Amino acid sequence: MSLRRRATFVAMITVAALAAGGAATAAAAAPPAAPAGVTHEENPRVPEGAVWTEAYFPSADNSGVELHADVLRPANLPARARTPVILAVSSYFSHAGQTGPEGWTRTGPSSRFADFTSGTGLFARGYTYVMVDLRGFGGSTGCLDWVGPGEQADVKAAIRWAATQPWSTGKVGMYGKSYDAVTGLVGNNLRLPALKAVVAQEPVWNMYNYLFSNGVPRPNVTGTPNAYNGIATMAPLPDDTARYQANAAYEQSHPECLADNLTNNNNPDLGSSYWRARNLAAQARGTNTPLFVTQGFIENNTKPEDMEEFLDNHHGVERGWLGQWEHVRGNETNDQGQLLMGRAGFFDEVMRFYDRYLKGARPAVQDPAYAIEDNTGAWRAQRTWPAPSSNTTAALSNGTYVDDGIASTLNVPAGQQWDMEHFTDPAPPAGLRLAPLPAAADAHSYFSFSTPVTSRLRITATPRITLNAGALGNVMVRLWDVAPDGTAVMFDENVALIERAGRVAFDLKSTDWTLEVGHQLGVQIGTIGSASWRDTPSGNTIEVTRARLNLALQNPRLDVPTQGDRSPFLDTYLRQYTRTLTGVGEGTFPLALRQRS
């Protein structure tokens, strides 16, 4: 190369380098691009501090189902800044409303968990929040699947999608209450490495239990599918995108979706393939996603059934708030400003949990693994739940009853909605004076009583009843806390279909109930005397023999107190389920704490 040509070439390189350097300097000086999308200033439905976009992606089962997501990114971060993702997957994220039209005049992301995003300062803390519609709901196509294989594939797709976006660190947490708490349990069961933490408030632990109890249908067995059909067919808003509106109209061209949803889950057989696919407690075996749960023991909606099995099968880190409340969120308050769970600091604890497992930040505050409120309104901390001091088997009296359902005098309130957010069991109205209930055997049920307890003891975990039944029919078992004056509170119950004469065994609901000194445990066995079930009385006289009640007992003297107030619903429950029992007697079986073998 000649000197002249070399000089020219060097000059060209120098100019190019200067130009590139200038461009780099200009780029460095320019502010990073903000996330594209809609801000709160442009649309008040978007939370402050967030930017809203919509996305679509396929479900994970190769079914052709297209899922819709609303994505809320921190407005103060560059478009491609990587953040952990909090994911919620639900039937309740339609732009028009959660369970029905909410009167919005323009489209926007669901406000279902606006309390969570604002109460935690989620976006300022550097988290992205994603809401995904389950198949058949909101902007997603497909047929409803009641937490079956299809919806489980939706959860899998949502987790994978959230973890692989360019703005994601690849670490995903799930959040929800009720149905979207159930999808969090599904997420745990999927065993996906990207899912690092799950917060599940008031879930259903086994979908069968929401519609049936041991072969006996609940009154919402048809109402619940109808309610979700109504949610699935909610009209989109006029300014929703064409793609969203087309997906929302999926059921109009696929009427079989709604018809199948009314019939698919009407099988009372827990062992059927349909219900085995939806038994989340059994599917949790060996899972280890860090899990933060809440559960009301006296819940009137999503009840503590199969909770103990799920937690036993789950081997990972656990946090839990368990207590005496109804179907509420950890942060929720009543009109008087009382926390409905009674314990302060829910969002703070949740964010310490997420920061630990999604960001690797060790918390400065050490939260108890479990914070538990019993029926006295006192809170204690435990390393796990349950933590019994001993176990006992109570031998109950033999007896007979007529399975006539005649005690079923309560009616379901008219116009009740039966989705997981609104279903409540019928109960006596507060303040109703109920007639004394004779403890002696009558035609419809009979009682067994413990001897009075000589020290305070707690019935915890999941009581289990076994008995021999002499005829086909139905059986209800109720547990009563009976004071010396005969005042009694019904604190646990369950029912079963007796399909053949012989041995019957089933769990009651999980409980955490302390008996005071001098109190007795009453066990009532008889026909189903509650409108909480839609039983078909057999009319048979059923002889009960060899009845045994397995109980886990805990010593309250070993409690480690933790902060928390009495949950307001506890007093409501006591008013509704307190009766007077007459003729109790001295009792026939002991109930005392023993050393565990």
Coordinates of C-alpha atoms in Angstrom, one line a residue:
M1 CA 0.0 0.0 0.0
S2 CA 1.4 3.4 -1.0
L3 CA 2.1 6.0 1.7
R4 CA -0.7 8.2 0.2
R5 CA -3.2 5.4 0.2
R6 CA -2.1 4.3 3.7
A7 CA -2.7 7.9 4.9
T8 CA -6.1 8.0 3.3
F9 CA -7.0 4.7 4.9
V10 CA -5.9 5.8 8.4
A11 CA -7.8 9.0 8.0
M12 CA -10.9 7.1 7.1
I13 CA -10.5 4.8 10.1
T14 CA -9.9 7.8 12.4
V15 CA -13.0 9.6 11.1
A16 CA -15.1 6.4 11.5
A17 CA -13.7 5.9 15.0
L18 CA -14.5 9.5 16.0
A19 CA -18.0 9.2 14.6
A20 CA -18.5 5.9 16.4
G21 CA -17.1 7.4 19.6
G22 CA -19.3 10.4 19.2
A23 CA -22.4 8.2 18.7
A24 CA -21.4 6.2 21.7
T25 CA -21.0 9.3 23.8
A26 CA -24.4 10.6 22.6
A27 CA -26.0 7.2 23.4
A28 CA -24.5 7.2 26.8
A29 CA -25.7 10.7 27.4
A30 CA -29.3 10.0 26.3
P31 CA -31.6 8.7 29.0
P32 CA -32.6 5.0 28.7
A33 CA -35.8 4.3 26.8
A34 CA -38.8 4.1 29.1
P35 CA -41.0 1.0 28.8
A36 CA -43.4 1.3 25.9
G37 CA -47.1 1.1 26.9
V38 CA -49.8 3.0 28.8
T39 CA -49.1 4.9 32.0
H40 CA -51.3 6.0 34.9
E41 CA -51.3 9.5 33.5
E42 CA -52.7 8.2 30.2
N43 CA -55.2 5.8 31.8
P44 CA -56.2 6.0 35.5
R45 CA -56.9 2.3 35.5
V46 CA -53.1 1.7 35.3
P47 CA -51.6 1.7 38.8
E48 CA -49.3 4.7 39.6
G49 CA -45.7 3.9 38.9
A50 CA -46.5 1.3 36.3
V51 CA -46.6 0.9 32.5
W52 CA -49.2 -1.4 31.1
T53 CA -48.9 -3.6 28.0
E54 CA -50.8 -6.7 26.8
A55 CA -49.3 -9.9 25.5
Y56 CA -50.4 -13.2 24.1
F57 CA -48.8 -16.7 24.1
P58 CA -49.9 -20.3 23.7
S59 CA -50.7 -22.7 26.5
A60 CA -48.3 -25.5 27.2
D61 CA -50.5 -28.4 26.1
N62 CA -50.4 -27.8 22.3
S63 CA -54.2 -27.4 22.3
G64 CA -54.2 -24.2 20.3
V65 CA -55.4 -22.2 23.4
E66 CA -54.1 -18.7 23.3
L67 CA -53.5 -17.0 26.7
H68 CA -53.8 -13.3 27.4
A69 CA -51.6 -11.4 29.9
D70 CA -51.7 -7.9 31.3
V71 CA -48.1 -6.8 32.1
L72 CA -47.4 -4.0 34.6
R73 CA -43.7 -2.9 34.5
P74 CA -42.1 -0.3 36.7
A75 CA -42.3 3.1 34.9
N76 CA -39.1 4.3 36.4
L77 CA -36.9 1.6 34.8
P78 CA -35.6 1.2 31.3
A79 CA -37.7 -0.9 28.9
R80 CA -35.3 -3.9 29.1
A81 CA -34.3 -3.6 32.7
R82 CA -34.5 -7.1 34.2
T83 CA -36.7 -7.5 37.3
P84 CA -38.2 -10.5 39.1
V85 CA -41.8 -11.2 38.2
I86 CA -44.9 -11.6 40.5
L87 CA -47.4 -13.7 38.5
A88 CA -51.1 -14.2 39.1
V89 CA -53.1 -16.6 37.0
S90 CA -56.9 -16.6 37.4
S91 CA -60.4 -16.5 36.1
Y92 CA -60.9 -13.1 37.7
F93 CA -58.8 -10.7 35.5
S94 CA -61.3 -9.7 32.8
H95 CA -61.0 -6.1 31.8
A96 CA -64.7 -5.7 32.4
G97 CA -64.7 -6.9 36.0
Q98 CA -63.7 -9.8 38.3
T99 CA -66.9 -11.8 38.7
G100 CA -69.2 -9.5 36.7
P101 CA -69.2 -6.2 34.9
E102 CA -67.9 -3.4 37.2
G103 CA -69.1 -0.4 35.2
W104 CA -65.8 0.6 33.6
T105 CA -66.0 3.2 30.9
R106 CA -62.7 2.3 29.3
T107 CA -60.5 -0.8 29.2
G108 CA -57.5 -1.4 31.4
P109 CA -55.8 -4.0 33.6
S110 CA -57.8 -5.6 36.4
S111 CA -57.8 -3.9 39.8
R112 CA -58.2 -7.3 41.6
F113 CA -54.9 -7.0 43.5
A114 CA -54.5 -3.2 43.4
D115 CA -54.3 -3.4 47.2
F116 CA -51.3 -5.6 46.8
T117 CA -49.4 -3.6 44.2
S118 CA -50.0 -0.3 46.0
G119 CA -49.7 -1.6 49.5
T120 CA -46.3 -3.1 48.9
G121 CA -44.9 -0.3 46.6
L122 CA -44.3 -3.2 44.2
F123 CA -43.2 -1.2 41.2
A124 CA -40.9 1.1 43.2
R125 CA -39.3 -2.0 44.7
G126 CA -38.3 -3.2 41.2
Y127 CA -40.9 -5.9 40.5
T128 CA -42.9 -6.6 37.4
Y129 CA -46.5 -7.8 37.9
V130 CA -48.2 -10.0 35.4
M131 CA -51.9 -11.1 35.3
V132 CA -52.8 -14.1 33.0
D133 CA -56.3 -15.1 32.1
L134 CA -57.0 -18.8 32.4
R135 CA -58.4 -20.5 29.3
G136 CA -62.0 -19.4 28.6
F137 CA -61.7 -16.2 30.7
G138 CA -60.9 -12.6 29.8
G139 CA -58.8 -12.4 26.7
S140 CA -57.9 -16.1 26.6
T141 CA -59.5 -18.7 24.3
G142 CA -60.4 -22.3 25.2
C143 CA -62.9 -24.1 27.4
L144 CA -63.0 -23.8 31.1
D145 CA -61.3 -26.7 32.9
W146 CA -61.8 -26.3 36.7
V147 CA -58.1 -26.6 37.6
G148 CA -57.7 -29.7 35.4
P149 CA -54.9 -30.6 33.0
G150 CA -55.8 -27.7 30.7
E151 CA -55.6 -25.0 33.4
Q152 CA -52.5 -26.6 34.8
A153 CA -50.9 -26.3 31.3
D154 CA -51.9 -22.6 31.4
V155 CA -50.1 -22.1 34.7
K156 CA -47.0 -23.9 33.3
A157 CA -47.1 -21.7 30.1
A158 CA -47.5 -18.5 32.2
I159 CA -44.5 -19.3 34.5
R160 CA -42.3 -20.1 31.5
W161 CA -43.4 -17.1 29.6
A162 CA -42.8 -14.7 32.6
A163 CA -39.4 -16.2 33.2
T164 CA -38.1 -15.9 29.6
Q165 CA -39.1 -12.4 28.7
P166 CA -36.1 -10.0 28.0
W167 CA -37.2 -7.8 31.0
S168 CA -37.3 -10.8 33.4
T169 CA -34.5 -12.0 35.7
G170 CA -36.0 -15.5 35.2
K171 CA -37.2 -15.7 38.8
V172 CA -41.0 -15.8 39.2
G173 CA -43.2 -15.6 42.3
M174 CA -46.9 -16.3 42.3
Y175 CA -49.6 -14.4 44.3
G176 CA -53.3 -14.9 44.8
K177 CA -56.3 -15.5 47.0
S178 CA -59.0 -18.1 46.4
Y179 CA -58.9 -19.2 42.7
D180 CA -55.6 -17.5 42.0
A181 CA -54.3 -19.0 45.3
V182 CA -55.3 -22.4 43.8
T183 CA -53.2 -21.7 40.7
G184 CA -50.3 -20.9 43.0
L185 CA -50.6 -24.4 44.5
V186 CA -50.7 -25.7 40.9
G187 CA -47.5 -23.8 40.2
N188 CA -45.8 -25.5 43.2
N189 CA -46.9 -28.9 42.0
L190 CA -45.5 -28.3 38.5
R191 CA -41.9 -28.3 39.9
L192 CA -40.6 -25.6 37.5
P193 CA -37.2 -24.2 38.4
A194 CA -38.2 -20.6 37.5
L195 CA -40.9 -20.5 40.2
K196 CA -39.1 -19.4 43.4
A197 CA -42.0 -18.5 45.8
V198 CA -45.8 -18.9 46.1
V199 CA -48.2 -16.8 48.2
A200 CA -51.6 -18.5 48.4
Q201 CA -54.3 -17.0 50.6
E202 CA -57.4 -19.2 51.3
P203 CA -57.0 -21.8 48.6
V204 CA -58.8 -25.0 47.8
W205 CA -56.4 -27.8 48.5
N206 CA -58.3 -30.5 46.6
M207 CA -60.9 -29.3 44.1
Y208 CA -63.2 -32.2 44.8
N209 CA -63.9 -30.7 48.3
Y210 CA -65.4 -27.6 46.9
L211 CA -68.3 -29.4 45.3
F212 CA -68.5 -32.7 47.3
S213 CA -67.8 -34.2 50.7
N214 CA -67.1 -38.0 50.6
G215 CA -69.7 -38.6 48.0
V216 CA -72.3 -36.1 49.2
P217 CA -72.8 -33.1 47.0
R218 CA -72.6 -29.6 48.3
P219 CA -75.4 -27.1 47.4
N220 CA -73.1 -25.3 45.1
V221 CA -72.4 -28.4 43.0
T222 CA -74.4 -26.8 40.1
G223 CA -74.2 -23.2 41.2
T224 CA -70.5 -22.9 41.0
P225 CA -70.1 -24.1 37.4
N226 CA -73.0 -21.8 36.4
A227 CA -71.2 -18.9 38.1
Y228 CA -68.0 -19.5 36.3
N229 CA -69.9 -19.8 33.0
G230 CA -71.2 -16.4 33.7
I231 CA -67.7 -15.0 34.3
A232 CA -66.4 -16.7 31.1
T233 CA -69.1 -15.1 29.0
M234 CA -68.7 -11.6 30.4
A235 CA -68.7 -9.1 27.4
P236 CA -65.4 -7.3 26.7
L237 CA -65.3 -3.5 26.8
P238 CA -65.9 -1.6 23.5
D239 CA -62.3 -0.2 23.4
D240 CA -60.6 -3.6 24.0
T241 CA -58.4 -4.6 21.1
A242 CA -59.9 -6.6 18.3
R243 CA -57.7 -9.6 19.4
Y244 CA -58.9 -9.4 23.0
Q245 CA -62.6 -9.1 21.8
A246 CA -62.3 -12.1 19.5
N247 CA -60.8 -14.2 22.2
A248 CA -63.4 -13.1 24.7
A249 CA -66.1 -14.3 22.4
Y250 CA -64.7 -17.8 22.1
E251 CA -67.6 -19.5 24.0
Q252 CA -70.1 -18.0 21.5
S253 CA -68.7 -20.2 18.8
H254 CA -68.0 -23.1 21.2
P255 CA -71.2 -23.6 23.2
E256 CA -69.9 -27.1 24.2
C257 CA -67.5 -25.3 26.6
L258 CA -70.3 -24.1 28.8
A259 CA -72.3 -27.3 28.5
D260 CA -69.3 -29.5 29.5
N261 CA -68.5 -27.2 32.4
L262 CA -71.9 -27.9 33.9
T263 CA -71.5 -31.7 33.6
N264 CA -67.9 -32.6 33.8
N265 CA -67.5 -32.0 37.5
N266 CA -70.7 -33.6 38.6
N267 CA -69.1 -36.9 39.4
P268 CA -69.2 -37.6 43.2
D269 CA -66.5 -40.3 43.0
L270 CA -63.3 -38.9 44.5
G271 CA -61.4 -41.8 42.9
S272 CA -62.4 -41.0 39.4
S273 CA -59.8 -39.9 36.9
Y274 CA -61.4 -36.4 36.7
W275 CA -60.9 -35.8 40.4
R276 CA -57.5 -37.5 40.7
A277 CA -56.2 -34.9 38.1
R278 CA -57.5 -32.2 40.4
N279 CA -56.3 -33.5 43.8
L280 CA -53.6 -30.8 44.5
A281 CA -52.8 -32.2 47.9
A282 CA -51.8 -35.6 46.6
Q283 CA -49.9 -34.0 43.7
A284 CA -47.8 -31.9 46.1
R285 CA -45.8 -34.9 47.2
G286 CA -42.1 -34.1 47.2
T287 CA -42.5 -30.5 46.0
N288 CA -40.3 -27.8 47.5
T289 CA -41.2 -24.3 46.2
P290 CA -41.1 -21.8 49.1
L291 CA -44.7 -21.5 50.1
F292 CA -46.6 -18.8 52.1
V293 CA -50.2 -19.8 52.9
T294 CA -53.2 -18.4 54.8
Q295 CA -56.2 -20.5 56.0
G296 CA -59.2 -19.8 58.1
F297 CA -60.1 -22.8 60.2
I298 CA -63.8 -21.6 60.4
E299 CA -63.8 -20.5 56.7
N300 CA -67.3 -20.5 55.2
N301 CA -66.0 -20.8 51.6
T302 CA -62.6 -22.4 50.8
K303 CA -62.4 -24.7 53.8
P304 CA -59.4 -26.4 55.5
E305 CA -59.9 -29.8 54.0
D306 CA -56.8 -31.7 52.8
M307 CA -54.6 -28.8 53.9
E308 CA -52.6 -31.0 56.3
E309 CA -52.0 -33.5 53.5
F310 CA -50.8 -30.8 51.2
L311 CA -48.4 -29.4 53.8
D312 CA -47.2 -32.8 54.8
N313 CA -46.4 -33.6 51.1
H314 CA -44.7 -30.3 50.6
H315 CA -41.0 -30.5 51.6
G316 CA -39.9 -26.9 51.0
V317 CA -39.8 -23.7 53.1
E318 CA -43.2 -22.8 54.5
R319 CA -44.7 -19.7 56.0
G320 CA -48.3 -19.6 57.2
W321 CA -51.0 -17.6 58.9
L322 CA -53.7 -19.9 60.2
G323 CA -56.6 -18.7 62.4
Q324 CA -60.3 -18.1 63.0
W325 CA -61.4 -16.0 60.1
E326 CA -63.6 -16.1 57.0
H327 CA -62.7 -15.8 53.3
V328 CA -60.4 -12.7 53.5
R329 CA -57.0 -11.4 52.5
G330 CA -54.2 -10.9 55.0
N331 CA -54.3 -7.1 54.7
E332 CA -58.1 -6.7 54.6
T333 CA -59.9 -4.6 57.2
N334 CA -63.5 -4.0 58.2
D335 CA -65.4 -0.7 58.5
Q336 CA -63.9 -0.1 61.9
G337 CA -60.4 -0.5 60.6
Q338 CA -59.8 -3.9 62.3
L339 CA -57.7 -6.4 60.4
L340 CA -59.9 -9.3 59.5
M341 CA -57.2 -11.8 60.2
G342 CA -56.2 -9.9 63.3
R343 CA -52.5 -9.9 62.6
A344 CA -50.5 -6.8 61.4
G345 CA -47.9 -6.6 58.8
F346 CA -49.1 -9.0 56.1
F347 CA -47.6 -7.1 53.1
D348 CA -44.3 -6.5 54.9
E349 CA -44.0 -10.2 55.6
V350 CA -45.0 -11.1 52.1
M351 CA -42.4 -8.8 50.6
R352 CA -39.6 -10.1 52.9
F353 CA -40.6 -13.5 51.6
Y354 CA -40.4 -12.5 48.0
D355 CA -37.2 -10.4 48.4
R356 CA -35.6 -13.5 50.0
Y357 CA -36.5 -16.0 47.3
L358 CA -36.6 -13.8 44.2
K359 CA -33.8 -11.3 45.0
G360 CA -31.7 -13.3 47.4
A361 CA -32.0 -10.5 50.0
R362 CA -31.8 -11.8 53.6
P363 CA -34.5 -10.1 55.7
A364 CA -33.5 -8.0 58.7
V365 CA -36.7 -9.3 60.5
Q366 CA -37.1 -13.0 61.3
D367 CA -40.7 -14.0 60.8
P368 CA -42.1 -17.1 62.4
A369 CA -42.7 -20.1 60.1
Y370 CA -46.3 -20.3 61.2
A371 CA -48.4 -17.7 63.1
I372 CA -51.5 -19.4 64.4
E373 CA -54.6 -18.1 66.2
D374 CA -56.8 -20.5 68.1
N375 CA -60.4 -20.1 69.2
T376 CA -59.4 -18.1 72.3
G377 CA -58.1 -15.3 69.9
A378 CA -54.5 -15.8 71.1
W379 CA -51.6 -16.0 68.6
R380 CA -48.6 -18.3 68.8
A381 CA -45.5 -19.0 66.7
Q382 CA -44.6 -22.5 65.5
R383 CA -41.9 -24.0 63.4
T384 CA -44.5 -26.1 61.5
W385 CA -48.2 -26.9 61.6
P386 CA -49.5 -29.1 63.0
A387 CA -47.3 -29.7 66.1
P388 CA -49.2 -32.1 68.3
S389 CA -47.9 -33.0 71.8
S390 CA -49.7 -36.4 71.6
N391 CA -52.3 -38.4 69.7
T392 CA -55.3 -40.2 71.0
T393 CA -58.1 -42.5 69.8
A394 CA -61.4 -41.9 71.5
A395 CA -63.7 -44.9 71.6
L396 CA -67.2 -43.6 71.0
S397 CA -70.6 -45.0 72.1
N398 CA -72.7 -47.2 69.9
G399 CA -76.0 -45.8 68.7
T400 CA -78.6 -45.5 66.1
Y401 CA -80.3 -42.8 64.0
V402 CA -82.8 -42.4 61.2
D403 CA -81.2 -41.0 58.1
D404 CA -84.2 -38.7 57.3
G405 CA -82.4 -35.3 56.9
I406 CA -85.2 -33.9 59.0
A407 CA -82.8 -31.6 60.9
S408 CA -81.9 -29.8 57.7
T409 CA -84.0 -26.7 58.5
L410 CA -81.8 -24.0 57.1
N411 CA -82.2 -22.7 53.6
V412 CA -79.7 -21.3 51.3
P413 CA -80.1 -17.5 51.0
A414 CA -81.8 -16.5 47.8
G415 CA -79.8 -15.1 45.0
Q416 CA -76.4 -16.4 46.2
Q417 CA -73.5 -16.5 43.9
W418 CA -71.3 -19.6 44.0
D419 CA -67.9 -18.7 42.7
M420 CA -64.9 -19.0 45.1
E421 CA -65.1 -15.3 45.9
H422 CA -68.7 -15.2 46.9
F423 CA -69.8 -18.7 48.0
T424 CA -70.7 -18.9 51.7
D425 CA -72.3 -21.8 53.6
P426 CA -75.7 -21.1 55.0
A427 CA -75.6 -20.5 58.8
P428 CA -78.0 -19.3 61.5
P429 CA -78.1 -15.5 61.4
A430 CA -76.3 -13.7 64.2
G431 CA -78.4 -13.2 67.2
L432 CA -80.8 -16.1 66.5
R433 CA -81.9 -17.8 69.7
L434 CA -81.7 -21.6 69.0
A435 CA -83.7 -24.0 71.0
P436 CA -81.7 -26.3 73.4
L437 CA -80.5 -29.5 71.8
P438 CA -81.0 -32.6 73.9
A439 CA -77.8 -34.6 74.3
A440 CA -79.7 -37.8 74.8
A441 CA -80.2 -39.9 71.7
D442 CA -83.1 -38.9 69.5
A443 CA -84.3 -40.2 66.2
H444 CA -81.9 -38.1 64.1
S445 CA -78.5 -38.3 66.0
Y446 CA -76.8 -39.4 69.1
F447 CA -73.9 -38.1 71.2
S448 CA -70.8 -39.3 72.9
F449 CA -68.9 -37.1 75.4
S450 CA -65.5 -37.1 76.9
T451 CA -65.0 -36.8 80.6
P452 CA -64.2 -33.1 81.6
V453 CA -60.6 -32.2 80.8
T454 CA -58.4 -31.6 83.8
S455 CA -56.0 -29.3 82.0
R456 CA -56.2 -27.0 79.0
L457 CA -55.6 -28.9 75.8
R458 CA -55.9 -28.1 72.1
I459 CA -57.4 -30.3 69.4
T460 CA -55.3 -29.6 66.4
A461 CA -54.6 -31.0 62.9
T462 CA -57.2 -33.1 61.2
P463 CA -59.6 -35.3 63.2
R464 CA -60.5 -38.6 61.6
I465 CA -63.6 -40.7 62.2
T466 CA -64.0 -44.5 61.6
L467 CA -67.2 -46.4 62.3
N468 CA -69.2 -49.4 61.2
A469 CA -72.6 -48.5 59.7
G470 CA -75.4 -51.1 59.6
A471 CA -77.2 -49.7 56.5
L472 CA -76.8 -47.5 53.5
G473 CA -77.4 -43.8 53.8
N474 CA -75.6 -40.7 55.0
V475 CA -73.7 -39.8 58.1
M476 CA -72.8 -36.4 59.7
V477 CA -70.2 -36.1 62.4
R478 CA -69.9 -32.9 64.4
L479 CA -67.5 -31.9 67.2
W480 CA -68.8 -29.7 70.1
D481 CA -66.9 -27.8 72.8
V482 CA -69.2 -28.2 75.8
A483 CA -68.9 -26.0 78.9
P484 CA -70.0 -27.2 82.3
D485 CA -73.3 -25.2 82.0
G486 CA -74.1 -27.0 78.8
T487 CA -73.2 -24.1 76.5
A488 CA -71.7 -25.7 73.4
V489 CA -70.0 -24.5 70.3
M490 CA -69.9 -26.7 67.2
F491 CA -66.4 -26.3 65.9
D492 CA -65.9 -29.1 63.3
E493 CA -67.9 -31.2 61.0
N494 CA -68.0 -33.3 57.9
V495 CA -70.3 -35.8 56.2
A496 CA -70.1 -39.0 54.1
L497 CA -72.2 -41.1 51.9
I498 CA -72.5 -44.7 53.2
E499 CA -72.5 -46.7 50.0
R500 CA -72.4 -50.1 51.7
A501 CA -72.9 -51.4 55.1
G502 CA -69.7 -51.8 57.0
R503 CA -66.6 -49.6 57.7
V504 CA -66.8 -45.9 56.9
A505 CA -63.8 -43.6 57.5
F506 CA -63.3 -39.9 56.6
D507 CA -61.5 -36.8 57.8
L508 CA -63.2 -33.8 59.4
K509 CA -61.9 -30.3 58.6
S510 CA -58.6 -29.3 60.0
T511 CA -59.0 -27.4 63.3
D512 CA -57.1 -25.6 66.1
W513 CA -59.5 -25.4 69.0
T514 CA -58.6 -25.2 72.7
L515 CA -60.7 -26.7 75.4
E516 CA -60.7 -25.0 78.8
V517 CA -60.5 -26.9 82.1
G518 CA -63.8 -28.6 82.9
H519 CA -65.0 -28.6 79.3
Q520 CA -66.0 -31.8 77.5
L521 CA -65.7 -32.8 73.8
G522 CA -69.0 -33.8 72.4
V523 CA -69.2 -36.0 69.3
Q524 CA -72.5 -36.0 67.4
I525 CA -73.3 -38.7 64.9
G526 CA -76.4 -38.7 62.8
T527 CA -78.3 -37.7 59.7
I528 CA -77.1 -34.7 57.7
G529 CA -78.8 -31.8 59.6
S530 CA -77.3 -29.0 57.6
A531 CA -78.1 -27.1 54.4
S532 CA -74.4 -27.1 53.7
W533 CA -75.0 -30.3 51.8
R534 CA -77.5 -31.5 49.3
D535 CA -77.9 -35.1 50.6
T536 CA -80.6 -37.6 49.6
P537 CA -81.9 -39.1 52.8
S538 CA -82.2 -42.9 52.6
G539 CA -84.9 -43.2 55.3
N540 CA -82.9 -46.1 56.8
T541 CA -82.3 -46.7 60.5
I542 CA -78.5 -46.8 60.7
E543 CA -76.9 -48.6 63.6
V544 CA -73.4 -47.3 64.4
T545 CA -70.8 -49.6 66.2
R546 CA -67.1 -49.4 66.8
A547 CA -66.9 -45.7 66.2
R548 CA -63.4 -44.3 66.8
L549 CA -62.2 -40.7 66.7
N550 CA -58.5 -40.1 66.1
L551 CA -57.3 -36.7 67.5
A552 CA -54.1 -34.8 67.6
L553 CA -53.7 -32.9 70.9
Q554 CA -51.4 -30.0 71.8
N555 CA -50.4 -28.6 75.1
P556 CA -51.1 -24.8 75.1
R557 CA -48.6 -24.4 78.0
L558 CA -45.8 -24.7 75.4
D559 CA -47.2 -21.9 73.2
V560 CA -44.7 -19.2 72.0
P561 CA -46.7 -16.0 71.8
T562 CA -46.5 -13.8 68.7
Q563 CA -48.3 -10.5 67.8
G564 CA -51.9 -10.6 66.6
D565 CA -55.4 -9.6 67.8
R566 CA -58.6 -11.5 67.9
S567 CA -60.0 -11.9 64.4
P568 CA -63.5 -10.2 64.2
F569 CA -65.2 -13.1 62.6
L570 CA -64.5 -15.4 65.5
D571 CA -67.3 -13.7 67.6
T572 CA -69.6 -13.9 64.6
Y573 CA -69.0 -17.6 64.3
L574 CA -69.5 -18.2 68.0
R575 CA -72.9 -16.4 67.8
Q576 CA -73.9 -18.6 64.9
Y577 CA -72.8 -22.0 66.2
T578 CA -73.4 -21.8 69.9
R579 CA -76.2 -24.0 71.3
T580 CA -77.3 -25.3 74.8
L581 CA -76.9 -29.1 75.3
T582 CA -79.0 -30.7 78.0
G583 CA -78.4 -33.9 79.8
V584 CA -74.7 -34.1 79.0
G585 CA -73.6 -36.4 81.8
E586 CA -70.1 -37.3 83.1
G587 CA -68.8 -38.6 79.7
T588 CA -67.5 -42.0 78.6
F589 CA -64.0 -41.5 77.2
P590 CA -61.0 -39.7 78.6
L591 CA -59.3 -36.8 76.8
A592 CA -55.9 -36.0 78.1
L593 CA -52.4 -35.1 76.9
R594 CA -49.9 -37.9 76.8
Q595 CA -46.2 -38.1 75.8
R596 CA -45.9 -38.9 72.2
S597 CA -44.8 -42.5 71.5

